Each structure stands twice: as C-alpha cells, then as structure tokens.
Short mmCIF file of C-alpha atoms and ligand atoms in Angstrom, two decimals:
data_model
loop_
_atom_site.label_atom_id
_atom_site.label_comp_id
_atom_site.label_asym_id
_atom_site.label_seq_id
_atom_site.Cartn_x
_atom_site.Cartn_y
_atom_site.Cartn_z
CA MET A 1 1.12 26.29 0.23
CA PHE A 2 3.76 23.70 1.11
CA TYR A 3 3.83 21.10 3.84
CA GLN A 4 6.31 18.52 5.21
CA SER A 5 10.04 18.49 4.61
CA GLY A 6 13.20 16.47 4.89
CA ILE A 7 15.60 15.56 2.06
CA MET A 8 19.03 14.57 3.35
CA ASP A 9 21.69 17.29 3.06
CA ALA A 10 19.06 19.98 2.34
CA LEU A 11 20.21 21.95 5.36
CA SER A 12 19.54 25.57 4.38
CA ASP A 13 16.53 27.69 5.16
CA TYR A 14 14.66 29.23 2.23
CA GLU A 15 16.25 32.68 2.50
CA SER A 16 19.86 31.51 2.25
CA ALA A 17 19.20 28.69 -0.24
CA ARG A 18 20.45 28.65 -3.83
CA TYR A 19 18.58 25.40 -4.61
CA VAL A 20 14.96 24.83 -3.65
CA ILE A 21 13.71 21.26 -3.86
CA TYR A 22 9.93 20.80 -3.94
CA GLY A 23 7.70 17.78 -4.41
CA VAL A 24 4.42 17.78 -6.30
CA PRO A 25 2.45 14.62 -5.43
CA PHE A 26 0.03 14.78 -8.35
CA ASP A 27 -0.88 12.07 -10.89
CA GLY A 28 -4.41 13.14 -11.80
CA THR A 29 -4.10 12.64 -15.59
CA SER A 30 -2.03 9.43 -15.52
CA SER A 31 -3.58 7.12 -18.07
CA TYR A 32 -1.84 3.74 -17.76
CA ARG A 33 -0.28 3.29 -14.32
CA PRO A 34 -1.02 6.00 -11.74
CA GLY A 35 1.08 6.31 -8.61
CA SER A 36 3.60 9.10 -9.27
CA ARG A 37 1.88 11.00 -6.43
CA TRP A 38 4.03 8.79 -4.17
CA GLY A 39 7.20 9.78 -6.06
CA PRO A 40 8.35 12.70 -3.86
CA ASP A 41 8.29 10.72 -0.61
CA ALA A 42 10.04 7.70 -2.16
CA PHE A 43 12.62 10.04 -3.66
CA ARG A 44 13.38 11.62 -0.28
CA ARG A 45 13.73 8.18 1.36
CA ALA A 46 16.11 7.12 -1.43
CA SER A 47 18.18 10.27 -1.09
CA SER A 48 19.11 9.46 2.49
CA ASN A 49 21.14 6.50 1.18
CA PHE A 50 23.88 8.64 -0.39
CA GLU A 51 27.11 10.11 0.92
CA SER A 52 27.12 13.89 0.93
CA TYR A 53 30.42 14.02 -1.00
CA ASN A 54 30.43 14.00 -4.81
CA PRO A 55 33.87 12.87 -6.04
CA HIS A 56 33.37 13.84 -9.70
CA PHE A 57 33.00 17.53 -8.84
CA ASP A 58 34.84 17.41 -5.51
CA VAL A 59 31.89 19.02 -3.73
CA ASP A 60 30.22 18.17 -0.45
CA PHE A 61 26.48 18.75 -0.19
CA VAL A 62 26.80 19.99 3.38
CA ASP A 63 28.67 23.01 1.93
CA LEU A 64 25.88 23.82 -0.56
CA ASP A 65 22.82 25.91 0.14
CA ILE A 66 19.96 23.47 -0.48
CA HIS A 67 16.46 23.81 0.91
CA ASP A 68 13.67 21.23 0.79
CA ILE A 69 10.46 23.25 0.96
CA GLY A 70 8.22 20.16 1.12
CA ASN A 71 5.33 19.07 -1.06
CA LEU A 72 2.96 21.40 -2.85
CA GLU A 73 -0.65 21.01 -1.84
CA THR A 74 -2.51 19.73 -4.90
CA TYR A 75 -6.12 19.69 -6.09
CA ALA A 76 -8.19 17.10 -7.91
CA SER A 77 -8.17 19.52 -10.84
CA VAL A 78 -5.05 19.66 -13.02
CA ASP A 79 -5.69 23.31 -13.95
CA ASP A 80 -5.85 24.45 -10.30
CA THR A 81 -2.72 22.45 -9.46
CA LEU A 82 -0.78 23.89 -12.41
CA ARG A 83 -1.88 27.45 -11.54
CA ASP A 84 -0.57 27.22 -7.95
CA LEU A 85 2.62 25.55 -9.17
CA TYR A 86 3.23 28.33 -11.70
CA ASN A 87 2.83 30.98 -9.00
CA GLU A 88 5.19 29.21 -6.56
CA VAL A 89 7.93 28.53 -9.12
CA GLY A 90 7.63 32.12 -10.35
CA SER A 91 8.42 33.36 -6.85
CA PHE A 92 11.37 30.94 -6.52
CA VAL A 93 13.04 32.23 -9.70
CA ARG A 94 12.33 35.87 -8.83
CA ASP A 95 14.08 35.15 -5.50
CA HIS A 96 17.06 33.88 -7.60
CA LYS A 97 16.64 30.26 -6.55
CA ILE A 98 17.13 27.23 -8.78
CA PRO A 99 13.80 25.33 -8.63
CA LEU A 100 14.20 21.53 -8.50
CA MET A 101 10.96 19.58 -8.78
CA ILE A 102 10.26 16.00 -7.74
CA GLY A 103 7.18 14.67 -9.60
CA GLY A 104 4.50 13.78 -9.89
CA GLU A 105 3.44 13.31 -13.49
CA HIS A 106 4.97 15.11 -16.45
CA SER A 107 2.10 17.61 -16.97
CA LEU A 108 3.59 19.51 -14.00
CA THR A 109 6.63 20.55 -16.05
CA TYR A 110 4.68 23.00 -18.21
CA PRO A 111 4.03 25.74 -15.60
CA CYS A 112 7.62 25.47 -14.35
CA VAL A 113 9.02 26.00 -17.85
CA ARG A 114 6.66 28.93 -18.34
CA ALA A 115 7.71 30.59 -15.06
CA CYS A 116 11.42 30.12 -15.89
CA LYS A 117 10.98 31.46 -19.44
CA GLU A 118 9.20 34.57 -18.19
CA PHE A 119 12.11 35.20 -15.83
CA ALA A 120 14.84 34.44 -18.40
CA GLY A 121 13.41 36.23 -21.44
CA ASP A 122 13.98 35.11 -25.02
CA ASP A 123 17.51 33.75 -24.61
CA PHE A 124 16.03 30.47 -23.48
CA GLY A 125 15.77 26.81 -24.47
CA VAL A 126 14.17 23.59 -23.24
CA VAL A 127 15.62 20.08 -23.14
CA VAL A 128 13.27 17.20 -22.35
CA LEU A 129 14.46 13.64 -21.80
CA ASP A 130 11.52 11.36 -22.49
CA ALA A 131 10.63 8.04 -24.11
CA HIS A 132 7.55 9.79 -25.48
CA PHE A 133 6.95 12.77 -27.73
CA ASP A 134 4.16 14.13 -25.47
CA LEU A 135 3.00 16.08 -28.54
CA ARG A 136 -0.74 15.45 -28.36
CA GLU A 137 -2.91 18.57 -28.27
CA GLU A 138 -4.95 16.94 -25.56
CA PHE A 139 -5.60 13.46 -24.17
CA ASP A 140 -8.77 12.01 -22.60
CA GLY A 141 -10.35 15.46 -23.02
CA VAL A 142 -7.72 17.09 -20.78
CA LYS A 143 -5.58 19.78 -22.41
CA TYR A 144 -2.80 19.91 -19.82
CA ASN A 145 -2.32 16.15 -19.77
CA HIS A 146 1.00 14.37 -19.11
CA ALA A 147 0.85 13.16 -22.74
CA SER A 148 0.83 16.69 -24.15
CA VAL A 149 3.46 18.54 -22.12
CA SER A 150 6.03 19.05 -24.90
CA ARG A 151 3.30 20.17 -27.30
CA HIS A 152 2.15 22.98 -25.02
CA ILE A 153 5.71 24.04 -24.22
CA ILE A 154 6.44 24.29 -27.96
CA ASP A 155 3.15 26.02 -28.83
CA ASP A 156 2.90 28.44 -25.89
CA VAL A 157 6.33 28.93 -24.31
CA SER A 158 9.35 28.20 -26.50
CA ASN A 159 9.98 26.24 -29.68
CA ASN A 160 13.70 26.26 -28.95
CA HIS A 161 13.19 22.71 -27.82
CA VAL A 162 15.12 19.41 -27.92
CA LEU A 163 13.84 15.92 -27.07
CA LEU A 164 16.30 13.19 -26.04
CA GLY A 165 15.60 9.47 -25.75
CA VAL A 166 12.30 9.58 -27.62
CA ARG A 167 11.08 6.31 -29.12
CA SER A 168 7.30 6.26 -28.76
CA GLY A 169 4.40 8.27 -30.16
CA THR A 170 1.34 8.08 -32.35
CA GLN A 171 1.72 8.34 -36.12
CA GLU A 172 0.42 11.92 -35.83
CA GLU A 173 3.07 12.79 -33.27
CA TRP A 174 5.91 11.42 -35.44
CA GLU A 175 4.50 13.36 -38.40
CA PHE A 176 4.12 16.54 -36.35
CA ALA A 177 7.73 16.23 -35.17
CA ARG A 178 9.08 15.72 -38.71
CA LYS A 179 6.86 18.33 -40.39
CA ASN A 180 7.78 21.00 -37.86
CA GLY A 181 11.49 20.16 -37.89
CA LEU A 182 11.45 19.32 -34.20
CA LYS A 183 14.89 18.40 -32.88
CA PHE A 184 14.62 14.91 -31.43
CA TYR A 185 17.07 12.09 -30.82
CA THR A 186 16.21 8.41 -30.42
CA PRO A 187 18.36 6.26 -28.08
CA GLU A 188 19.75 4.23 -31.00
CA TYR A 189 20.74 7.38 -32.91
CA ILE A 190 22.52 8.71 -29.81
CA LYS A 191 24.35 5.40 -29.48
CA LYS A 192 25.38 5.43 -33.14
CA GLN A 193 26.58 9.04 -33.24
CA GLY A 194 28.16 9.05 -29.80
CA LEU A 195 26.93 11.06 -26.86
CA LYS A 196 29.67 13.72 -26.96
CA THR A 197 28.77 14.64 -30.55
CA ILE A 198 25.07 14.87 -29.69
CA ILE A 199 25.67 17.03 -26.61
CA SER A 200 27.75 19.59 -28.52
CA GLU A 201 25.22 19.52 -31.36
CA ILE A 202 22.28 20.34 -29.08
CA ILE A 203 24.15 23.08 -27.21
CA LYS A 204 24.99 24.65 -30.57
CA TYR A 205 21.42 24.21 -31.84
CA LEU A 206 19.79 25.76 -28.76
CA ASP A 207 22.33 28.60 -28.71
CA CYS A 208 20.98 30.03 -25.46
CA GLU A 209 22.21 31.37 -22.16
CA HIS A 210 19.57 29.63 -20.04
CA LEU A 211 17.55 26.48 -20.31
CA TYR A 212 15.06 24.35 -18.47
CA LEU A 213 15.95 20.66 -18.20
CA SER A 214 13.22 18.08 -17.66
CA LEU A 215 13.78 14.38 -17.01
CA ASP A 216 10.80 12.08 -17.53
CA MET A 217 12.29 8.96 -15.92
CA ASP A 218 10.86 6.73 -18.67
CA ALA A 219 13.57 8.15 -20.98
CA ILE A 220 15.85 5.70 -19.16
CA ASP A 221 15.60 2.02 -20.06
CA PRO A 222 13.00 0.23 -17.88
CA ALA A 223 15.69 -2.27 -16.89
CA TYR A 224 17.16 0.59 -14.80
CA ALA A 225 13.99 2.58 -14.14
CA PRO A 226 11.02 0.18 -14.16
CA ALA A 227 8.72 2.17 -11.86
CA THR A 228 7.23 4.77 -14.20
CA GLY A 229 3.70 5.53 -15.37
CA THR A 230 4.33 4.39 -18.96
CA PRO A 231 7.49 2.26 -19.26
CA GLU A 232 8.97 1.83 -22.74
CA PRO A 233 11.81 -0.57 -23.71
CA PHE A 234 15.04 0.32 -25.59
CA GLY A 235 15.82 3.39 -23.53
CA LEU A 236 18.81 5.47 -22.49
CA ASP A 237 21.62 4.28 -20.28
CA PRO A 238 21.79 5.96 -16.81
CA ILE A 239 25.48 6.86 -17.22
CA ASP A 240 24.62 8.67 -20.47
CA VAL A 241 21.80 10.53 -18.73
CA ARG A 242 24.23 11.56 -16.00
CA GLU A 243 26.61 12.84 -18.69
CA ILE A 244 23.82 14.87 -20.31
CA ILE A 245 22.91 16.35 -16.91
CA HIS A 246 26.57 17.16 -16.13
CA ASN A 247 26.83 19.09 -19.40
CA LEU A 248 23.52 20.94 -19.29
CA ALA A 249 23.17 21.69 -15.56
CA PRO A 250 25.61 24.66 -15.59
CA ILE A 251 23.31 26.59 -17.96
CA SER A 252 20.00 25.37 -16.45
CA LEU A 253 17.62 27.66 -14.58
CA GLY A 254 15.48 24.80 -13.38
CA PHE A 255 15.33 21.01 -13.39
CA ASP A 256 12.83 18.27 -12.66
CA VAL A 257 12.69 14.48 -12.21
CA MET A 258 9.24 13.22 -13.14
CA GLU A 259 7.00 10.16 -13.38
CA ILE A 260 8.47 7.95 -10.64
CA ALA A 261 5.64 5.64 -9.53
CA PRO A 262 7.37 3.75 -6.69
CA ASP A 263 4.81 0.95 -6.29
CA TYR A 264 6.16 -0.81 -9.39
CA ASP A 265 9.66 -1.69 -8.19
CA TYR A 266 11.84 -2.24 -5.10
CA GLY A 267 13.03 1.36 -4.94
CA GLN A 268 15.59 1.38 -7.75
CA THR A 269 13.82 4.04 -9.85
CA ALA A 270 13.58 6.45 -6.91
CA ILE A 271 17.23 5.75 -6.01
CA LEU A 272 18.31 6.54 -9.59
CA GLY A 273 16.11 9.66 -9.79
CA ALA A 274 17.40 10.98 -6.46
CA LYS A 275 20.99 10.36 -7.51
CA LEU A 276 20.49 12.18 -10.82
CA MET A 277 19.03 15.19 -8.96
CA ARG A 278 22.15 15.23 -6.79
CA GLU A 279 24.34 15.02 -9.90
CA PHE A 280 22.47 18.04 -11.27
CA ILE A 281 23.09 20.07 -8.10
CA ALA A 282 26.78 19.10 -7.97
CA ALA A 283 27.29 19.97 -11.66
CA HIS A 284 25.38 23.25 -11.41
CA SER A 285 27.21 24.37 -8.28
CA SER A 286 30.63 23.68 -9.75
CA GLY A 287 29.76 25.36 -13.07
CA ARG A 288 31.82 22.83 -15.03
CA LYS A 289 31.16 19.47 -16.70
MN1 MN B 1 6.60 12.67 -20.55
MN1 MN B 2 7.35 9.54 -21.01
#
C-alpha cells in the first residue's frame, strides 16, 4: 500500500504513466549511520529545484508521462518489507511501467531486480554502482542486509552482473570477487582506462537486451555525496555517473537511487540523487545517449 505523493513534474496518473516513481523509507539493517528512511522526502524536496527542461536530450518533463505513487508502507522486518516491495514492483513491470525507486537502504534493490528479471527473462543483466562489494552472505545475522545485496542478486537472480566504483570490502569479498571472475571496476581503473572504453566494454560483456541499474549513492565521492549510510573516499565523479546513466538508461527496465541519509549534509546529496534520476528519465525517454 502506498501513501503520500508529490515529486515535481510527475503529472501523470498511474494508468497513463510510463515512469512510476516510488519511495521506500526503510533503513532497518543500516549498520553505521541510519537515516536513509528520510531519503525519499528529501529527494522530492530537492527535485522541486530543477527546471522541467533537459537541454542535453531536448526534452521537457511536462511532456513525459511520470507518476509519483508515493512511499511504500514498510515494516520493522526487512523480510516483510522486501516481500511487499517485490509484489508492487512486479505489478508495475507487468503494467509496462518503468519502476524508479528512491531509497531507503540498498537491501531494497534485491526484490526489484528479481521482479524485473522475472518479467524480462534470461536476456537480462544488472549494473550496480557502489563503493562497496555488498558480497557478504549475511551481516549482523540478517540475510537480506544492505551489505549483501549484490551477493544475493548474483546467487539467486542473475550473475550477469557488473559493479562500478567499488573500492571497499572485506578480504573475503575481494577474494570472492576475484575467484568468481566478477566484473568490477574501481574508480581509479575507470579513470586510467577512460570512461568511454569502460562503458562499451560493459555493454559488450553484459550482451543483453534489458538490464536493471542500481545507484548506491556512496559510489560517488563523498565530497559530492556526503550524506550516505557508509561514506567511502576516492569515489566516482558525478559527471561520469551521469554519463554512465545516459548510456545505460535506454536499455534499463528499472532504476534506483539508494542510501541517501539527508541528516548528514545540507541537501547536496539529495539534490544530486534527484538530478541523476531526472537524467535517467530524460535518457530513457529519448532512447539515445
Ligand atoms: Mn550498497
Ligand atoms: Mn555502498
């Protein structure tokens, strides 16, 4: 069940919408700095700052069919929250909508990827932008923890998986990634090789018609995005993240912006996250880079 609404330029009703924006104010497994439950509301406030026209794609948001369905009602239990989320996102994709989630912590990505994969079939890939591997089997005794989201996606949904911006993990996670030939790119490697090369390499590697794109905001350098649950220095540049989104949005079935915990800055992380969501919508709607 959803309640409350109101992102700027989300003017469509559900039936006529192509894009459905939904918030999930849940941070129940956050281990270091909780507070991403306040992310969706901060994100909506930040979004009202922007002009509706996107010059890069020459599109105006008032001409697009965008619906803000509000925030998902959550439970204290992560399992109950993920179950409801899976059911809701499943109905969005079956209604041929593009689901766009505002987090909330990163554990919430797993049911969305699963719902999109079940709709898309096997011709499917996943791209996660994250400072962290999130490859633990469980954390603090909780299986579906924010620190294990990529692990469960790889184990249970799809191993056609790429991680961008990763620079932090336990020794076991680095070993797991190397032993299993996981495709991951650190920020310094991306800088050295050049972003264009990396983007064409990952599109070739994934070789799929549809993908799910997930942005854990801590992938971006904390100088630009300080208000996250687990900030990590030496991150990606926001203009590079925009470029990645521009290139991958046209083949994405779903997208999310996760881990904004707005109490830890003056609004800049929510402003950047909201802008990147709008860049995704503009790129997806135009179908070109
Ligand atoms: Mn994460
Ligand atoms: Mn992270």
